[in-house]
mmCIF file of N, CA and C in Angstrom:
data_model
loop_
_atom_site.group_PDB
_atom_site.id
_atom_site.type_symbol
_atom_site.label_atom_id
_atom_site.label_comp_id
_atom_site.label_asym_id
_atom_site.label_seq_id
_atom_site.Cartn_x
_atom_site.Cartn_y
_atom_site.Cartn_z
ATOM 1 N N UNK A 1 0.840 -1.173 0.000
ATOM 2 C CA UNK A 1 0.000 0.000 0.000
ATOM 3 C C UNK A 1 0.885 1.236 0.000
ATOM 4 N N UNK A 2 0.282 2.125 -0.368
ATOM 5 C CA UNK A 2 0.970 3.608 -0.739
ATOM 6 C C UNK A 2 1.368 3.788 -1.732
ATOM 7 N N UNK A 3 1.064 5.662 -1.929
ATOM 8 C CA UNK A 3 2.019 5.737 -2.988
ATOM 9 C C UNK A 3 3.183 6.569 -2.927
ATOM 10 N N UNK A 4 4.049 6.060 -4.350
ATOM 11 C CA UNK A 4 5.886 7.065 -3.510
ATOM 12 C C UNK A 4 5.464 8.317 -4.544
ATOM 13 N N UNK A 5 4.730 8.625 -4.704
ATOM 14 C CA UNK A 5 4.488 9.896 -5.709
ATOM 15 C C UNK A 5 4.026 11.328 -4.939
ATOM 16 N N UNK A 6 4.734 12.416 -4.707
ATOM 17 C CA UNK A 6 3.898 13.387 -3.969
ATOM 18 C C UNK A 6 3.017 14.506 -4.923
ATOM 19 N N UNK A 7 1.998 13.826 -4.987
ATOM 20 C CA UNK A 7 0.524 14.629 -5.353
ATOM 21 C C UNK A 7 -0.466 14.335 -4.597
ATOM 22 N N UNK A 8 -1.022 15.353 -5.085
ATOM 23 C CA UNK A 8 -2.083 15.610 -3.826
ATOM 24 C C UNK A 8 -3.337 14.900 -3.403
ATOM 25 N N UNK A 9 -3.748 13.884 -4.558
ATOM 26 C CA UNK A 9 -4.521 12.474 -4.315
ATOM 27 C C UNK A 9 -3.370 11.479 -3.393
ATOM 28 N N UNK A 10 -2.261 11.425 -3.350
ATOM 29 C CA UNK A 10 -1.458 10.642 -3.093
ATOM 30 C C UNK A 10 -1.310 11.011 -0.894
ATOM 31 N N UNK A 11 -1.745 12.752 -1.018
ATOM 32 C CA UNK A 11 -1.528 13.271 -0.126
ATOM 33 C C UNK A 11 -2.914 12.875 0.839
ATOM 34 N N UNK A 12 -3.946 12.970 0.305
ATOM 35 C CA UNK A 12 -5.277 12.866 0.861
ATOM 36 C C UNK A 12 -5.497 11.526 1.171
ATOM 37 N N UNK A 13 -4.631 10.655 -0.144
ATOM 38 C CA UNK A 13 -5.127 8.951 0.659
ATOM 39 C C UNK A 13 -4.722 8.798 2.313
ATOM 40 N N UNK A 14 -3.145 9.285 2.122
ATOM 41 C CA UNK A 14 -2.519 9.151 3.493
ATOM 42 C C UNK A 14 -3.084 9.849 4.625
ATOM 43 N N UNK A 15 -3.439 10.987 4.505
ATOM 44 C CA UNK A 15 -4.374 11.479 5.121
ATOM 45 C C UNK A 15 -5.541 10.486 5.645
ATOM 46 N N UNK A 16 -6.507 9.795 5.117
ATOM 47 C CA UNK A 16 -7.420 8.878 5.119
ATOM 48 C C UNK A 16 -7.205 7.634 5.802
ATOM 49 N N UNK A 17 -5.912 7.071 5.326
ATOM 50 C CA UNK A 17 -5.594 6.136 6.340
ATOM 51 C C UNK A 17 -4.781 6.229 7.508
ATOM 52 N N UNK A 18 -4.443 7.621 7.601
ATOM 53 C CA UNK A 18 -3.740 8.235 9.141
ATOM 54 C C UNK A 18 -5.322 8.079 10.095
ATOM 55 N N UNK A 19 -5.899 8.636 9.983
ATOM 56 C CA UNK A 19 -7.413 9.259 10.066
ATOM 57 C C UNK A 19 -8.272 7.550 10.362
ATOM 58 N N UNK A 20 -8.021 6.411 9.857
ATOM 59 C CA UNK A 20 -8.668 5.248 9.718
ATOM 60 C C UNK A 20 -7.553 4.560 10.774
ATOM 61 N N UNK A 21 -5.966 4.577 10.828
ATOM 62 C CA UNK A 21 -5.615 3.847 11.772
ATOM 63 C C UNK A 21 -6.000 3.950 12.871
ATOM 64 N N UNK A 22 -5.787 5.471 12.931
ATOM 65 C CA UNK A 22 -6.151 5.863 14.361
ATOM 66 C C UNK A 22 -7.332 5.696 15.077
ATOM 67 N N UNK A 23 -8.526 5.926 14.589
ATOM 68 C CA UNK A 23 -9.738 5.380 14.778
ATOM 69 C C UNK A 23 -9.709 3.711 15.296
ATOM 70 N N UNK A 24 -8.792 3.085 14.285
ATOM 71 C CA UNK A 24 -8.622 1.399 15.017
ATOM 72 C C UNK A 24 -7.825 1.167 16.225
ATOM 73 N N UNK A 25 -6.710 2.026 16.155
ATOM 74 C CA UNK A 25 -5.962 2.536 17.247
ATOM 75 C C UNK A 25 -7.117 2.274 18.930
ATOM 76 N N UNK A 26 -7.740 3.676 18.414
ATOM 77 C CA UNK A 26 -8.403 3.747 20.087
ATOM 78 C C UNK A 26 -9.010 2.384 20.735
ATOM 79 N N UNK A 27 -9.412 1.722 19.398
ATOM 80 C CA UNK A 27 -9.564 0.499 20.161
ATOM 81 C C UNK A 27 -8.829 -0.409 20.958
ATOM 82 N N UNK A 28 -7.874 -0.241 20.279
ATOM 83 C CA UNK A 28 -6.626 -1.254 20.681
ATOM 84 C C UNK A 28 -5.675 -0.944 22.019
ATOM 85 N N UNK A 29 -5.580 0.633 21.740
ATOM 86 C CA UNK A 29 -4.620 0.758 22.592
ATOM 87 C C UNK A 29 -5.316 2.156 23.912
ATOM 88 N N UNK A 30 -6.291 2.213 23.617
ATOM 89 C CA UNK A 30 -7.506 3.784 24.229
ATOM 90 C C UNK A 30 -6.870 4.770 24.234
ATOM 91 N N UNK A 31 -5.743 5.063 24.581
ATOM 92 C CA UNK A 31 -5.018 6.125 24.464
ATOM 93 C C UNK A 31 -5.054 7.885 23.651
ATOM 94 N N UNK A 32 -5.602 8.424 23.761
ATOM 95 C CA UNK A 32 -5.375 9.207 22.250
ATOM 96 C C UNK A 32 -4.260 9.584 21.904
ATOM 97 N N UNK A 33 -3.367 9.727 22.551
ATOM 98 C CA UNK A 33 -1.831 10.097 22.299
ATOM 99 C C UNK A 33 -1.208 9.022 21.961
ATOM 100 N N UNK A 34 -1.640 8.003 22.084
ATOM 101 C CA UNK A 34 -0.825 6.946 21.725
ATOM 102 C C UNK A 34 -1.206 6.371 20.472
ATOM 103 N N UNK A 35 -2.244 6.276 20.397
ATOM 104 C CA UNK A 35 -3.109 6.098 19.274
ATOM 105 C C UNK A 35 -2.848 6.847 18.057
ATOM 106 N N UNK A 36 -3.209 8.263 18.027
ATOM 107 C CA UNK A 36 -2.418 9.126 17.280
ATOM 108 C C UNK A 36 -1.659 9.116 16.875
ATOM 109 N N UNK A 37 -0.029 9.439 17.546
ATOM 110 C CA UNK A 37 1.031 8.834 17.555
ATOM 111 C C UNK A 37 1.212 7.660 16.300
ATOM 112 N N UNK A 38 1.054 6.432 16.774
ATOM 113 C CA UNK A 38 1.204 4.849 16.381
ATOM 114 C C UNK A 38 0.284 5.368 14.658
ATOM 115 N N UNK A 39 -0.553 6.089 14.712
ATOM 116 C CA UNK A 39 -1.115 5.863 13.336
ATOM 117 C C UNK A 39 -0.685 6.927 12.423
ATOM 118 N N UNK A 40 0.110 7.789 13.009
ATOM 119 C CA UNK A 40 0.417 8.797 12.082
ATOM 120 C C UNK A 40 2.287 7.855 11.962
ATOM 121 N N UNK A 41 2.833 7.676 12.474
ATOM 122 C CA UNK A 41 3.655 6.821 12.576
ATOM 123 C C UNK A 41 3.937 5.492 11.241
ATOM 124 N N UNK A 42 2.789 4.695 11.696
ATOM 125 C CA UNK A 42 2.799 3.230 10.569
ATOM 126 C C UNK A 42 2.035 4.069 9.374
ATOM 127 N N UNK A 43 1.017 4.800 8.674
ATOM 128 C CA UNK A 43 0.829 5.467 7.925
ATOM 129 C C UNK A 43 1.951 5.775 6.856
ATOM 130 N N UNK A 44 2.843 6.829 7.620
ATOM 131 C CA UNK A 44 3.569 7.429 6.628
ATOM 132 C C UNK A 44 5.358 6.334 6.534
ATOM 133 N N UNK A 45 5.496 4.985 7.353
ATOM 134 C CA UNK A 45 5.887 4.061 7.230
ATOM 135 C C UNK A 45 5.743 3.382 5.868
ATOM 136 N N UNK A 46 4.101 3.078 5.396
ATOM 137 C CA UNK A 46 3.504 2.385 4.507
ATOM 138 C C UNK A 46 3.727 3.095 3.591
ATOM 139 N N UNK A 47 3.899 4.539 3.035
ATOM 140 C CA UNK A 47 4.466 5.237 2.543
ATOM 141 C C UNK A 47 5.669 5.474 1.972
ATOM 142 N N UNK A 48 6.561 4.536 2.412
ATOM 143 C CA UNK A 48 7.899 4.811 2.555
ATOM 144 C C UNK A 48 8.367 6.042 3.482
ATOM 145 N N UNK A 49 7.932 6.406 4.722
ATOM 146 C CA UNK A 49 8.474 8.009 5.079
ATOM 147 C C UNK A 49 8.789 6.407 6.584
ATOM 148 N N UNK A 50 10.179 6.658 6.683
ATOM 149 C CA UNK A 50 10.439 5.957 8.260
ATOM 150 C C UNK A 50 11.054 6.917 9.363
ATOM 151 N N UNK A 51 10.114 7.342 10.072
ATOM 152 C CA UNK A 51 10.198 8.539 10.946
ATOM 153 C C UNK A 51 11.361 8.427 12.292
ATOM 154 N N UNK A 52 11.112 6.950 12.423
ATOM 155 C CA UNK A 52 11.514 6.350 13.579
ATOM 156 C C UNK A 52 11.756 4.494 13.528
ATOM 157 N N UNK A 53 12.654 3.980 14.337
ATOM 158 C CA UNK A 53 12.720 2.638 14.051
ATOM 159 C C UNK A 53 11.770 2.132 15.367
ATOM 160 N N UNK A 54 11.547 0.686 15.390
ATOM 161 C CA UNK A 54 10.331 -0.032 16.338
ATOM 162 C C UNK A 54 10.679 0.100 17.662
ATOM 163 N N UNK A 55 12.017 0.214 17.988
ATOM 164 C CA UNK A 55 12.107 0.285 19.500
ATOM 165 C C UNK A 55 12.034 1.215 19.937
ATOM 166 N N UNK A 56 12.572 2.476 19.190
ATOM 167 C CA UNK A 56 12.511 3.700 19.511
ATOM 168 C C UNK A 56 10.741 4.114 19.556
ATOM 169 N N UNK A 57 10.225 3.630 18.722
ATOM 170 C CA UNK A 57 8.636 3.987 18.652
ATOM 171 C C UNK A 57 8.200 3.562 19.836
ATOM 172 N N UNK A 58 8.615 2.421 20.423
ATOM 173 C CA UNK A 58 8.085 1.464 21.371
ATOM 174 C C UNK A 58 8.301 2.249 22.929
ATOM 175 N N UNK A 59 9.598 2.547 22.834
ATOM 176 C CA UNK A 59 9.779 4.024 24.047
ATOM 177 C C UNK A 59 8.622 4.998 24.289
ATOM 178 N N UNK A 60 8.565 5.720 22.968
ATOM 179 C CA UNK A 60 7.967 6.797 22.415
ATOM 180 C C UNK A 60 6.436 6.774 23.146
ATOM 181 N N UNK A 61 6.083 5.566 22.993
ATOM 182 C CA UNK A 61 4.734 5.225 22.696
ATOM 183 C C UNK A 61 4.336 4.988 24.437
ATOM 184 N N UNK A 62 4.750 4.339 25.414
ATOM 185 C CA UNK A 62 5.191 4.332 26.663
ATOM 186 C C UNK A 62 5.262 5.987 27.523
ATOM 187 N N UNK A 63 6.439 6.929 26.894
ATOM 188 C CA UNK A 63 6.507 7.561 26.997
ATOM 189 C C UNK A 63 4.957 8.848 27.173
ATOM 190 N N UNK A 64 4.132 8.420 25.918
ATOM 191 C CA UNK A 64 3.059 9.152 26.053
ATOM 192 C C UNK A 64 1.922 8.795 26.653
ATOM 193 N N UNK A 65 1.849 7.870 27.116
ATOM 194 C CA UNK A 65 0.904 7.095 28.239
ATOM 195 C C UNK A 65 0.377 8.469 29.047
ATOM 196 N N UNK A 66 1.155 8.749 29.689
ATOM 197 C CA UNK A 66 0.993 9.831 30.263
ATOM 198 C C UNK A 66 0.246 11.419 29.843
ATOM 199 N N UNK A 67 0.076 11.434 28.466
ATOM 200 C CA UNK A 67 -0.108 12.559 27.953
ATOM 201 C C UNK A 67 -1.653 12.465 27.306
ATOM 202 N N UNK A 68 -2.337 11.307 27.551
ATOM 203 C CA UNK A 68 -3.716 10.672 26.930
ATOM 204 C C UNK A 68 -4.453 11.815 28.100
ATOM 205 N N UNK A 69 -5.312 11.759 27.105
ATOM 206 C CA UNK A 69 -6.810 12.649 28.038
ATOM 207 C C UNK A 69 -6.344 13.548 28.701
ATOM 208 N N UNK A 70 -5.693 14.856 28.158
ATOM 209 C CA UNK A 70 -5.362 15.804 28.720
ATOM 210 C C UNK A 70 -4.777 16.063 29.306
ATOM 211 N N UNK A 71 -3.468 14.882 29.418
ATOM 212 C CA UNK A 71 -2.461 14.566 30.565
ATOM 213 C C UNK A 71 -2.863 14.318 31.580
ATOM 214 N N UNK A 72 -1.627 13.300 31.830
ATOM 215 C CA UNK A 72 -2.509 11.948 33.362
ATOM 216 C C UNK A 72 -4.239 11.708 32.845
ATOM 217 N N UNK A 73 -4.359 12.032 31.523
ATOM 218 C CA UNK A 73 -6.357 11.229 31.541
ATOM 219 C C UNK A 73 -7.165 12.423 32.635
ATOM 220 N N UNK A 74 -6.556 13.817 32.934
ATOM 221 C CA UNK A 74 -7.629 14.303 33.818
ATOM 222 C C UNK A 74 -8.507 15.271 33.402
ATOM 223 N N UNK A 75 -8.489 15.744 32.272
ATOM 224 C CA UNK A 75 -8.771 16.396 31.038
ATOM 225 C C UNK A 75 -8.659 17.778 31.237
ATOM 226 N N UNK A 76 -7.467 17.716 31.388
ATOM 227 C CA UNK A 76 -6.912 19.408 31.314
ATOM 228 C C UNK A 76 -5.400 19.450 30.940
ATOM 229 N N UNK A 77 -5.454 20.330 29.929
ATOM 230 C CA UNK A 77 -4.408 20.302 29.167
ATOM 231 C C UNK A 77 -4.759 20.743 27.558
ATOM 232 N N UNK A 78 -3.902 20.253 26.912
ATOM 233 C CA UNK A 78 -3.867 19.765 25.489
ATOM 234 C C UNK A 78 -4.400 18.121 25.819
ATOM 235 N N UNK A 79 -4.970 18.190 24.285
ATOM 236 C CA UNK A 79 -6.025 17.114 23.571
ATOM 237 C C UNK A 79 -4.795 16.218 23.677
ATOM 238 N N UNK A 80 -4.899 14.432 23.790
ATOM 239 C CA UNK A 80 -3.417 13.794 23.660
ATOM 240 C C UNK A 80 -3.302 13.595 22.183
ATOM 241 N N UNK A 81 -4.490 13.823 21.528
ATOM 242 C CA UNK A 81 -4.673 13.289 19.562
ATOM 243 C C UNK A 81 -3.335 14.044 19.289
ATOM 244 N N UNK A 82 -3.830 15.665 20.321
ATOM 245 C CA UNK A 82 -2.723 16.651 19.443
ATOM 246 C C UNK A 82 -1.459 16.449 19.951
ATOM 247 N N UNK A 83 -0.856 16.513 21.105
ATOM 248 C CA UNK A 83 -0.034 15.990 21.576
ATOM 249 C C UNK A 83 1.090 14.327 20.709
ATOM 250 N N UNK A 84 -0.237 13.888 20.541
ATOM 251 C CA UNK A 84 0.771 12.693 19.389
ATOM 252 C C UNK A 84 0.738 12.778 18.224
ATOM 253 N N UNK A 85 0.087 13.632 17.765
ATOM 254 C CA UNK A 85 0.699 13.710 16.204
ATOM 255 C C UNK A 85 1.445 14.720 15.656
ATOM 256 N N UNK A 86 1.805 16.179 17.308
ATOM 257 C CA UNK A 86 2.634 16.995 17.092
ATOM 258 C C UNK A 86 4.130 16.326 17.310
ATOM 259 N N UNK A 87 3.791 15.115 18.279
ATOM 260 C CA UNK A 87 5.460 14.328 18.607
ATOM 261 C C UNK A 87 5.861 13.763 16.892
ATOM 262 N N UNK A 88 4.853 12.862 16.718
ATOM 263 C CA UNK A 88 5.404 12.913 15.275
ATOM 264 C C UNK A 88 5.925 13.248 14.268
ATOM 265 N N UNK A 89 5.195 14.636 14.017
ATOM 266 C CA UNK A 89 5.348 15.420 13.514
ATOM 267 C C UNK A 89 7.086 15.933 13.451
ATOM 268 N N UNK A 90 7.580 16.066 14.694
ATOM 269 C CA UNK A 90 8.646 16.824 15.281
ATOM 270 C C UNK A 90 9.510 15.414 15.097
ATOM 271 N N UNK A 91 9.630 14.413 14.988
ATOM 272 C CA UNK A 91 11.071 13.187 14.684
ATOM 273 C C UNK A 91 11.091 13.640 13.404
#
């Protein structure tokens, strides 16, 4: 899956399945920061874009436990969606 072409159908699929992991994400892992994270992550992976290698993700991902539901889960703060897909963003 993916494509190595940057146009802007090419841009919106990824978009779509960032947007679709993550959604499967919350199931898996509830988190929104982590979730986020992990799908903006394997997304642009499938892509060819490797942001980060598995162990380091695997830290990463641990690391933001903490940052779900507004930090510590008490809902104040930043959103954790945003929180993990600005970490992303930033490797």
């Amino acid at each position: 899956m993916g494509c190595k072409h940057d146009c802007t159908g090419c841009k919106q699929e990824c978009i779509d399945r960032a947007v679709q992991l993550g959604y499967e994400n919350t199931t898996k892992y509830w988190g929104c920061a982590q979730s986020t994270f992990v799908a903006v992550v394997d997304t642009l992976r499938e892509y060819g874009v490797e942001l980060t290698d598995k162990e380091s993700e695997e830290a990463i991902f641990k690391c933001l436990v903490g940052l779900s539901g507004g930090h510590a889960n008490m809902g104040d703060g930043n959103c954790g969606a945003l929180t993990g897909a600005a970490f992303a963003i930033s490797l």
